[in-house]
Coordinates of N, CA and C in Angstrom, one line a residue:
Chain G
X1 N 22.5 169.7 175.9 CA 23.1 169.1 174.7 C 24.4 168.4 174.9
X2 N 25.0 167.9 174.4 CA 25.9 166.9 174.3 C 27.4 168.2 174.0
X3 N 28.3 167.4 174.5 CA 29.4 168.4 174.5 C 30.7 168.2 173.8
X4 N 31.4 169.1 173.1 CA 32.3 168.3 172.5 C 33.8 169.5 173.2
X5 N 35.1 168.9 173.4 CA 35.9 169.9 173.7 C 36.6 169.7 172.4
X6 N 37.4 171.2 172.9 CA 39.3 171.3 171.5 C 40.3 171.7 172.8
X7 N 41.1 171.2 172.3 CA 42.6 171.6 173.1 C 43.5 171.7 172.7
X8 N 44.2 172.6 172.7 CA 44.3 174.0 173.0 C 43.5 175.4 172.9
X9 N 42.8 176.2 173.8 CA 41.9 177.3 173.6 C 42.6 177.9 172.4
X10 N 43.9 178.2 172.3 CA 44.7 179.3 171.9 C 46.1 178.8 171.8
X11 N 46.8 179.2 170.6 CA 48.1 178.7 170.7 C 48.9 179.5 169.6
X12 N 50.1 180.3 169.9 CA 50.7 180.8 169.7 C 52.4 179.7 169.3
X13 N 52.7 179.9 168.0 CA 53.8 179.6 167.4 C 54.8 180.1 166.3
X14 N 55.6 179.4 166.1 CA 56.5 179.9 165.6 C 56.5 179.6 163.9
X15 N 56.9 180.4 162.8 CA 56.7 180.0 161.8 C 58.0 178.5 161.7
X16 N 56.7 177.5 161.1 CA 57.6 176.7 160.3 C 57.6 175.1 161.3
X17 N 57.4 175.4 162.7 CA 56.4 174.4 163.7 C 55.2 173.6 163.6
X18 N 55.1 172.6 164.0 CA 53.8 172.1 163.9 C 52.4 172.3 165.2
X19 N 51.6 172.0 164.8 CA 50.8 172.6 166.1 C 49.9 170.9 166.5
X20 N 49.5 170.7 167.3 CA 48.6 169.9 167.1 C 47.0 170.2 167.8
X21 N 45.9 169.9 167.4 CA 45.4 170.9 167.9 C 43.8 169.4 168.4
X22 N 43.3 169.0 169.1 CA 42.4 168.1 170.2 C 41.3 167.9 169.8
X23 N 39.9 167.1 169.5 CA 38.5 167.4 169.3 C 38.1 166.4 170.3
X24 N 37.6 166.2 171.4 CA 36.7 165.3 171.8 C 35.2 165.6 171.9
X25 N 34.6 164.3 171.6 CA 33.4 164.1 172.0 C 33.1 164.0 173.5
X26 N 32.6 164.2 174.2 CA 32.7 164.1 175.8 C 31.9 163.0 176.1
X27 N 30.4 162.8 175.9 CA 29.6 162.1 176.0 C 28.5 161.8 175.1
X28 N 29.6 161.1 174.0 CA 28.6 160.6 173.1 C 29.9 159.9 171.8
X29 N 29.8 159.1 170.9 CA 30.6 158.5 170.3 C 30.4 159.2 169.0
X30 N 31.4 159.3 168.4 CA 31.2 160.2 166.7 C 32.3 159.6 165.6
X31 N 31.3 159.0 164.7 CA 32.5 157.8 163.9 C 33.0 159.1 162.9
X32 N 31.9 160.2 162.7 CA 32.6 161.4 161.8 C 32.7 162.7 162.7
X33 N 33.7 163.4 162.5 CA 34.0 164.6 162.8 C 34.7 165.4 161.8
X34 N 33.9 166.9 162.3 CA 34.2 167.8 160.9 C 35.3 169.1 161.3
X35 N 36.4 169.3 160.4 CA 37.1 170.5 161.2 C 36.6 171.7 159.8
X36 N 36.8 173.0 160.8 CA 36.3 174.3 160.1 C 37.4 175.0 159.9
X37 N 37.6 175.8 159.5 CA 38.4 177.3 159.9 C 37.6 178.2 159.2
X38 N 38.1 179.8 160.2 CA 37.1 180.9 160.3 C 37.8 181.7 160.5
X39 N 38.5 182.5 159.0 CA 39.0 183.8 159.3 C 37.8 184.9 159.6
X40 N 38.8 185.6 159.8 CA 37.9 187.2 160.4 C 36.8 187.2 159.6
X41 N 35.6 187.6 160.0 CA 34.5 188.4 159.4 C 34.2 187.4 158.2
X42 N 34.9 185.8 158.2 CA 34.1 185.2 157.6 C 33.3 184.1 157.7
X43 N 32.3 183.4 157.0 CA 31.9 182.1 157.4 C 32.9 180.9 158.2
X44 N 32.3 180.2 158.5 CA 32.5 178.5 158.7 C 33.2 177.9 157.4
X45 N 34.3 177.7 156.8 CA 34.2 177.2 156.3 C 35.2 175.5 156.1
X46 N 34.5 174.4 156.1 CA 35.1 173.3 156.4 C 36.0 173.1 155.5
X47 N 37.3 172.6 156.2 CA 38.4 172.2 155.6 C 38.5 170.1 155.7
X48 N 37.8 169.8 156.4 CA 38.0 168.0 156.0 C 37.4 167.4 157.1
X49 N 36.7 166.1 156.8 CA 36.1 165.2 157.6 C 36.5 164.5 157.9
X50 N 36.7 163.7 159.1 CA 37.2 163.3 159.6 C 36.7 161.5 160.0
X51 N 36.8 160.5 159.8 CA 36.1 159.4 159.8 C 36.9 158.3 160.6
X52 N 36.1 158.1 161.7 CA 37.2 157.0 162.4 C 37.3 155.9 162.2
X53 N 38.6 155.4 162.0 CA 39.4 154.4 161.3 C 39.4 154.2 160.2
X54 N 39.4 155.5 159.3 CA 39.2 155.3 158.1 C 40.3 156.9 157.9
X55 N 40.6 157.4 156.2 CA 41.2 158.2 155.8 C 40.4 159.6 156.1
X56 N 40.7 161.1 156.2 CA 40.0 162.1 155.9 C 39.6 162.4 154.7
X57 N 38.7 163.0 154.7 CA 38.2 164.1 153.1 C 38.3 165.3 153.0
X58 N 39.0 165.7 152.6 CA 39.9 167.0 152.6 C 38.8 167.5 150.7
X59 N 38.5 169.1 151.7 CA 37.9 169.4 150.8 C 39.0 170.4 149.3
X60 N 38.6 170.9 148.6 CA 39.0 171.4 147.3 C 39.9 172.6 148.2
X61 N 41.1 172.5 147.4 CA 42.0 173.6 148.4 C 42.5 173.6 149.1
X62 N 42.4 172.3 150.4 CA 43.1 172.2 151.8 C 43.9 170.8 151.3
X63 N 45.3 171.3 152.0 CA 46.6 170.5 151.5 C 46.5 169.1 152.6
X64 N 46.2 168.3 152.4 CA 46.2 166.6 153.0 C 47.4 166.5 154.3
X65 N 48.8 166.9 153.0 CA 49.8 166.8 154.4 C 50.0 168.3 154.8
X66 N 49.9 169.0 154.8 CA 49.9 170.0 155.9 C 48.6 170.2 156.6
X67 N 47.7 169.8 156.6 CA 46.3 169.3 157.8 C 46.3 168.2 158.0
X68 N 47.0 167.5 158.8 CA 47.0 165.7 159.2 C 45.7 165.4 159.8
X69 N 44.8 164.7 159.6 CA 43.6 164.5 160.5 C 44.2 162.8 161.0
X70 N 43.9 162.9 162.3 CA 43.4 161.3 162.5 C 42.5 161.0 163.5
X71 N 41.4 160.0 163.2 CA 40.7 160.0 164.2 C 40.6 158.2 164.9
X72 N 41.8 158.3 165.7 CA 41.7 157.1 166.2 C 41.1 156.5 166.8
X73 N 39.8 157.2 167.4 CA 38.6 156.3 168.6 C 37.5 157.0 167.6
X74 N 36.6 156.3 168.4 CA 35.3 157.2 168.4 C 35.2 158.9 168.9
X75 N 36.1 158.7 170.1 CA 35.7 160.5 171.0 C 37.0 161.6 170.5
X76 N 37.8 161.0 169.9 CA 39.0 161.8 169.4 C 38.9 161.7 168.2
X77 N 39.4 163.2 167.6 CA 40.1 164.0 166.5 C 40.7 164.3 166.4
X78 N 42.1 164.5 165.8 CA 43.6 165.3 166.2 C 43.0 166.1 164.7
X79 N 44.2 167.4 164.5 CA 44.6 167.9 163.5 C 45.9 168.6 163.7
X80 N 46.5 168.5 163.0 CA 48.3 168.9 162.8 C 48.3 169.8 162.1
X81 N 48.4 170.9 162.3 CA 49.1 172.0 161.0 C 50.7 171.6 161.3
X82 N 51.0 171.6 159.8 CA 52.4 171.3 160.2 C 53.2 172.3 159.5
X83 N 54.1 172.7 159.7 CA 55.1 173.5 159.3 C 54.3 174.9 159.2
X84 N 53.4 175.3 160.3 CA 52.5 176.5 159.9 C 53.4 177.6 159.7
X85 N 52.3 178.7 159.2 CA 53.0 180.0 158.5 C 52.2 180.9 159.1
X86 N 52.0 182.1 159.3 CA 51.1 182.9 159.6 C 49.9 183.1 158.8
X87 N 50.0 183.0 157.3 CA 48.5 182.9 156.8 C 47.8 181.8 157.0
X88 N 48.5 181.2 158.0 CA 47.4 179.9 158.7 C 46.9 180.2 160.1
X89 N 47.4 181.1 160.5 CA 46.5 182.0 161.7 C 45.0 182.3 161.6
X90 N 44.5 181.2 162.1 CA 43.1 181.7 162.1 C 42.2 180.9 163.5
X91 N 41.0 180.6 163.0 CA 40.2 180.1 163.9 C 40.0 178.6 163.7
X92 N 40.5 177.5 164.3 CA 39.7 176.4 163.8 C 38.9 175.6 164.7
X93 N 37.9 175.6 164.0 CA 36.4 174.6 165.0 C 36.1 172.9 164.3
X94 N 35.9 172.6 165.3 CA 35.9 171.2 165.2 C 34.3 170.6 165.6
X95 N 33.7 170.0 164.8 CA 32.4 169.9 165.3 C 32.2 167.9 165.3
X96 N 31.6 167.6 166.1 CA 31.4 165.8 165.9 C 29.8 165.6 165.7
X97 N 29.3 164.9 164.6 CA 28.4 164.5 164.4 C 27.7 163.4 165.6
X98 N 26.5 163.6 165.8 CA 25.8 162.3 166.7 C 24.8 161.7 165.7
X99 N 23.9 162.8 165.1 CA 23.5 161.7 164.1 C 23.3 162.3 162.7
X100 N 22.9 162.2 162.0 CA 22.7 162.7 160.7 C 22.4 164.0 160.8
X101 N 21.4 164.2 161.5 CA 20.9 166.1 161.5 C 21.3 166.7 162.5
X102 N 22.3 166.7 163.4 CA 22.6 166.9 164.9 C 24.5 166.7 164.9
X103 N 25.0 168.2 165.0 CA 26.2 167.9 165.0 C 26.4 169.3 165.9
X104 N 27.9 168.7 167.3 CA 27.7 169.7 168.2 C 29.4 170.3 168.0
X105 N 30.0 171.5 168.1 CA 30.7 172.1 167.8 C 31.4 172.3 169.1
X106 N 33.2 172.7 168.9 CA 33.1 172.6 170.2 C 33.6 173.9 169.9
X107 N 34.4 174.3 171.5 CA 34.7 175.9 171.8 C 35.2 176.8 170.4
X108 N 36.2 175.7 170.2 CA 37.1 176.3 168.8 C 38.5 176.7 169.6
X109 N 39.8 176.5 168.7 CA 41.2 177.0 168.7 C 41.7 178.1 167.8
X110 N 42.1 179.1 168.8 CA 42.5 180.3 168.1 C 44.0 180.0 167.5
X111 N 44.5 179.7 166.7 CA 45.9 180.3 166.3 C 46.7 181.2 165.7
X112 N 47.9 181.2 166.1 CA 48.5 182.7 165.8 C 49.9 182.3 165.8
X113 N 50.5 182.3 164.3 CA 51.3 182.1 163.9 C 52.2 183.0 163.4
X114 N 53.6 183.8 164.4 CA 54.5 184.4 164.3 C 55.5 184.0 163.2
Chain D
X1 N 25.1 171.6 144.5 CA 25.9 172.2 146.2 C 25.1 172.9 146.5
X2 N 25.4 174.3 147.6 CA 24.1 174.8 148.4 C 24.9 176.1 148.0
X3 N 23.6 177.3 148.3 CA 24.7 178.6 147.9 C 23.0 179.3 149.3
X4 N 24.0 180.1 150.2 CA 23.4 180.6 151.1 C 23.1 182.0 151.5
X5 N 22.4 182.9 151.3 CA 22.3 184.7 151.3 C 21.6 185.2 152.9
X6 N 22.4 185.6 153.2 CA 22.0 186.1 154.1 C 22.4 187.9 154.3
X7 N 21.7 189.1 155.1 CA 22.6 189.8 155.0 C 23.6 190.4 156.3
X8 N 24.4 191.0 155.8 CA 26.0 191.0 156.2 C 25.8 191.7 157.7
X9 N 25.0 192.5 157.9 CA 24.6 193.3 159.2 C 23.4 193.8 159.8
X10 N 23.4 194.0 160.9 CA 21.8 194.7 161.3 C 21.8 195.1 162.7
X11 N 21.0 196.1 163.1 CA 21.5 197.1 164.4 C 20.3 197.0 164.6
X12 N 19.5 196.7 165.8 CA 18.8 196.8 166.6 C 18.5 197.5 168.1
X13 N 17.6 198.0 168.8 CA 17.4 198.3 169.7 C 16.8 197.7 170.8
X14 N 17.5 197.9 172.0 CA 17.5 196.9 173.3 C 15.9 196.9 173.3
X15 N 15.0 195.4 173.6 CA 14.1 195.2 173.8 C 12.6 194.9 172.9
X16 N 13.5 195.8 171.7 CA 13.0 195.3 170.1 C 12.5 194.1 169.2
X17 N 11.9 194.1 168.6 CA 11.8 192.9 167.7 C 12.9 192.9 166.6
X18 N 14.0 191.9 165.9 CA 14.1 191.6 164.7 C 14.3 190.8 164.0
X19 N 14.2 190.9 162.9 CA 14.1 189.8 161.8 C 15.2 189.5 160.8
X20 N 16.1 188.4 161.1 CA 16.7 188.2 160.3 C 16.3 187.3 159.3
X21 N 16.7 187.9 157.9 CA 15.9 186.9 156.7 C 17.4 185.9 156.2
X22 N 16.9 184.5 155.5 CA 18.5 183.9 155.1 C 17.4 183.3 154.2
X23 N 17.9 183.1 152.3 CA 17.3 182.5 151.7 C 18.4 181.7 151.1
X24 N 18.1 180.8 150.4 CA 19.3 178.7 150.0 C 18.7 178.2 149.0
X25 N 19.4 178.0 148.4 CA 19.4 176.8 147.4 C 20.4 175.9 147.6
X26 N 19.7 174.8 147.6 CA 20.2 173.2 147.9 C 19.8 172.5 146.9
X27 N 20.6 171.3 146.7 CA 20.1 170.1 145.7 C 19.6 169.5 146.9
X28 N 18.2 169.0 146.9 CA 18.0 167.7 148.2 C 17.9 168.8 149.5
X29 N 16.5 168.8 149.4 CA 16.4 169.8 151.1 C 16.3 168.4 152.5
X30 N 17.2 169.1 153.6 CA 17.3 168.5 154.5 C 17.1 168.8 155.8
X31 N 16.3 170.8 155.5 CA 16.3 171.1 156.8 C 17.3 172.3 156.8
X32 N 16.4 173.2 157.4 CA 17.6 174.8 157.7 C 18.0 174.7 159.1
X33 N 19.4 175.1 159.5 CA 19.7 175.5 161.1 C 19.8 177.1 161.4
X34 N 19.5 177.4 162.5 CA 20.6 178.5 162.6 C 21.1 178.6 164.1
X35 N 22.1 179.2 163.8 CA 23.0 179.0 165.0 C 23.7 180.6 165.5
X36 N 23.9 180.6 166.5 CA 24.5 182.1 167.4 C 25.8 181.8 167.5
X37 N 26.5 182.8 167.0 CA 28.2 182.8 167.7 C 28.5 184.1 167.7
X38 N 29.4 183.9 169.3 CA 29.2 185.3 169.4 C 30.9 185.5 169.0
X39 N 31.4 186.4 169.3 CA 32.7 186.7 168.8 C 33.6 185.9 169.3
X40 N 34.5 185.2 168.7 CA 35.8 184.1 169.4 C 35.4 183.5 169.7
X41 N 34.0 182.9 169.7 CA 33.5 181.5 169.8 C 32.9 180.3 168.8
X42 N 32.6 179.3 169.3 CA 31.9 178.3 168.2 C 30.2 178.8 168.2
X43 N 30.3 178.2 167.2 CA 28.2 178.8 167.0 C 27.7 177.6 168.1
X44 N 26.7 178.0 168.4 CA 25.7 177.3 169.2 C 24.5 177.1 168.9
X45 N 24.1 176.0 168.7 CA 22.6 175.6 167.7 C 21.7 176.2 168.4
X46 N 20.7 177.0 167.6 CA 19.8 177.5 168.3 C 18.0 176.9 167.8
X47 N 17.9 176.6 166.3 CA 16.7 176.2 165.6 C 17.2 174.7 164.7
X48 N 16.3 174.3 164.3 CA 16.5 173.6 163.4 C 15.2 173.4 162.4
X49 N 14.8 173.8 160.9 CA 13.4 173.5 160.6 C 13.5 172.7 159.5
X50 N 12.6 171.8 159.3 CA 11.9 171.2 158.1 C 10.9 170.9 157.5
X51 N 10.4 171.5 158.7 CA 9.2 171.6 157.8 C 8.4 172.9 157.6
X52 N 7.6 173.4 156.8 CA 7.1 175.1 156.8 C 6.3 175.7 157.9
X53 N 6.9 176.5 158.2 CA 5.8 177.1 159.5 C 6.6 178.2 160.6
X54 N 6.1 178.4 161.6 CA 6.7 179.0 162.5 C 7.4 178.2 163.6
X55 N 8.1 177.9 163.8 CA 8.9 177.5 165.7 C 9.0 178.7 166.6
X56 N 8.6 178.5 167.7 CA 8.6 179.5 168.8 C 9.4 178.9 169.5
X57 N 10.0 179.0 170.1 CA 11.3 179.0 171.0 C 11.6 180.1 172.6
X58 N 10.9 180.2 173.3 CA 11.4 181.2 174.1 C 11.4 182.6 173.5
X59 N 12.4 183.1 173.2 CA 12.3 184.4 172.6 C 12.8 184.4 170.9
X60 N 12.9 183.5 170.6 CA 13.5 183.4 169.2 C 12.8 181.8 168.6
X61 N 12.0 182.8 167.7 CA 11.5 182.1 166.9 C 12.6 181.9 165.6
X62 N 12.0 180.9 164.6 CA 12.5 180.5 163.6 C 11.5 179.9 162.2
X63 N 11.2 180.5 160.8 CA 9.9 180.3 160.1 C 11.2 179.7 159.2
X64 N 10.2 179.0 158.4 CA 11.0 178.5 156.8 C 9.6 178.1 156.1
X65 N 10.1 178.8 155.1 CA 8.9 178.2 153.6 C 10.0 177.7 152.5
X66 N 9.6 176.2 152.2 CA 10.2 175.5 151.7 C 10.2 175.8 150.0
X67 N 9.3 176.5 149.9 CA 8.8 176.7 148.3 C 9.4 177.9 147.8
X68 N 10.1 178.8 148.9 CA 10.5 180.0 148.5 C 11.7 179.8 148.5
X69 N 12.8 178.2 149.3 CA 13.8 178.8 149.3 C 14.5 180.1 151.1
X70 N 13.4 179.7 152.1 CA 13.9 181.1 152.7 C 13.1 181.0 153.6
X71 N 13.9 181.3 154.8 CA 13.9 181.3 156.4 C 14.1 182.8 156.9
X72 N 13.9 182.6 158.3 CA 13.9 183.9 158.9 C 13.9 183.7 160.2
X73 N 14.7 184.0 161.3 CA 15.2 184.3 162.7 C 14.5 185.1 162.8
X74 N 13.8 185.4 163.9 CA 13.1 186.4 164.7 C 13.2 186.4 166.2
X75 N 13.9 187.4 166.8 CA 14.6 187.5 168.0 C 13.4 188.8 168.8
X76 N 13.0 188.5 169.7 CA 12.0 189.5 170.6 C 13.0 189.2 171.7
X77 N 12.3 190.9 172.0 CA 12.6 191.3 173.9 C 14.2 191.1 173.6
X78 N 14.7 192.0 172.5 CA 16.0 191.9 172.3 C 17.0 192.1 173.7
X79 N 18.0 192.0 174.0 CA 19.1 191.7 175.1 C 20.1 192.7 174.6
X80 N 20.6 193.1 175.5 CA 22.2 193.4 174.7 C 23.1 192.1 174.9
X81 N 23.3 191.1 175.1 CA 23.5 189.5 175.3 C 23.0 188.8 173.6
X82 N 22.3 189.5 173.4 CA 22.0 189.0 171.7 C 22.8 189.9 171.0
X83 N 23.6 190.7 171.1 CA 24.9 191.0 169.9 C 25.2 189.2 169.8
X84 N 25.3 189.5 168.5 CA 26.0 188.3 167.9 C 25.7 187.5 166.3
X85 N 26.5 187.0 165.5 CA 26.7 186.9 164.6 C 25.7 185.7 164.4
X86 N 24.7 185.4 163.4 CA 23.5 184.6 163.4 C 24.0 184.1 162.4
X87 N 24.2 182.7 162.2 CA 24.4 181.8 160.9 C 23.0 181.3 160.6
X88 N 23.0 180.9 159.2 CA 22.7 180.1 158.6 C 22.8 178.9 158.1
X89 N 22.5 177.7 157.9 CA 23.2 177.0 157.3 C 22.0 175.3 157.1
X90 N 22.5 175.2 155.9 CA 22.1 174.0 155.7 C 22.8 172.5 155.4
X91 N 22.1 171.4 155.5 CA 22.9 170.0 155.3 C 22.8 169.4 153.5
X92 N 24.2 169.2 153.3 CA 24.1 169.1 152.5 C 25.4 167.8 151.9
X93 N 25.5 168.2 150.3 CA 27.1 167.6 150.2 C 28.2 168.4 149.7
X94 N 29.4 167.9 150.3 CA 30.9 169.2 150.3 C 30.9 168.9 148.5
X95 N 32.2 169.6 148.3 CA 32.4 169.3 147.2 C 33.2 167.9 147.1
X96 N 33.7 167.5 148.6 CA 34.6 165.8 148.5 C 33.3 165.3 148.9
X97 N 32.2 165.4 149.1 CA 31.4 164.6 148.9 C 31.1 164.0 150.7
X98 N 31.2 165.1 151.5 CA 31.2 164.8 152.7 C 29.7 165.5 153.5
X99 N 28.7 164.6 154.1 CA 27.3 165.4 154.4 C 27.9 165.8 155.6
X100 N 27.4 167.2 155.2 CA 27.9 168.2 156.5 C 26.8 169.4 156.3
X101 N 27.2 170.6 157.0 CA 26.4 171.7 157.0 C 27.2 172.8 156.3
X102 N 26.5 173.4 155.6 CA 27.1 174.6 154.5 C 26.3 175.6 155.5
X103 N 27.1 176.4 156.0 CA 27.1 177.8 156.7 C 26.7 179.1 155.5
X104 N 25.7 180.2 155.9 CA 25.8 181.7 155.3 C 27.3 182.0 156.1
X105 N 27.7 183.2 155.6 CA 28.6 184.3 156.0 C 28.0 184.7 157.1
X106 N 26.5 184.8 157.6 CA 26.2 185.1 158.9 C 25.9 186.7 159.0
X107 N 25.0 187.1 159.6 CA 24.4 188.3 159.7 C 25.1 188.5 161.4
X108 N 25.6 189.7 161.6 CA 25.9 190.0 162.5 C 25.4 191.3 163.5
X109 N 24.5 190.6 163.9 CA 23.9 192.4 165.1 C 24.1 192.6 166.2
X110 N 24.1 193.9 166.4 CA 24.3 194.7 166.8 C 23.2 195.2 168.0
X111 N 23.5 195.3 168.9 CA 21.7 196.0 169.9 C 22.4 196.4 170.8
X112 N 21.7 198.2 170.4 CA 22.1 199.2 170.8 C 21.2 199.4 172.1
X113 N 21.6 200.6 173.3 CA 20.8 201.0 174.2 C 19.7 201.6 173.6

């Protein structure tokens, strides 16, 4: 299957820093890409879509400027937590659509916010 | 929107059969997934169905009946390599109106010696 990376595996910061955190597509082009977060012991659950050359869609509850999305190509996604806090310590996964029913996820970024 | 039930746990024995059940309601069906993740990782697609019936897969099958609302994982010749958290999830729309896939909370097993 088709592969997608995140970069940073893992990242540890400081309260009140920004992080920035990688999605590529590897080998395959993705005009949308979706970011997740996954506290403990719970679901997937998506925080905003990501559309290249175009604005994100930030779902009900996730703050616009403190999750910066931009997806400037086809194979990149950025996401910015900015001024993180600790109850933003969590899991976030990044997945890129290939076609309508077929979207591949990648490793995921752990964060951990002191 | 989609609302997804699956249950929360399940313990099995090495080399066993089990059955994980996940039942959904969707506006507009588009197909059930399920997917494996094991701890501190991303899920990994494992099924995809749309239509009613069984898929056999190696050692994990996958059934969906569309009329009921409700799928079911079925894992043989269990592993201890199959601990791991089993989503659910179907395609749908967010609430910003973004087609994506609505995840269960995920059944998490367990397989014991």
């Amino acid at each position: 299957g088709a592969v997608v990376s995140q970069h940073p595996s893992w990242v540890i910061c400081k309260s009140g820093t920004s992080v920035k955190i990688e999605c590529r597509s590897l080998d395959f082009q993705a005009t949308t890409m979706f970011w997740y977060r996954q506290f403990p012991k719970q679901s997937l659950m998506l925080m905003a879509t990501s559309n290249e050359g175009s604005k994100a869609t930030y779902e009900q509850g996730v703050e616009k400027d403190k999750f910066l999305i931009n997806h400037a190509s086809l194979t990149l996604s950025t996401l910015t937590v900015t001024s993180a806090h600790p109850e933003d310590s969590s899991f976030y996964i990044c997945s890129a659509r290939e076609s309508k029913e077929t979207q591949y996820f990648g490793p995921g970024t752990r964060l951990l916010v002191l | 929107g989609q609302n997804i039930d699956q249950p929360t746990e399940m313990t099995a024995t090495e080399g066993a059969i089990v059955q994980i059940n996940c039942t959904y309601q969707t506006s507009g069906f588009n197909g059930l997934f399920w997917y494996q993740q094991h701890a501190g990782e991303a899920p990994t697609f494992l099924s995809y169905n749309v239509l009613d019936g069984l898929e056999e897969k190696g050692r994990f099958s996958s059934f969906l009946s569309r009329s009921k609302g409700y799928s079911y994982l079925l894992l043989k010749e269990l592993q201890m390599k199959d601990s791991a958290s089993y989503l659910c999830a179907v395609p749908g729309y967010s609430g910003a109106g973004s087609y994506q896939l609505t995840f269960g909370k995920g059944t998490k097993l367990s397989v014991i010696p």
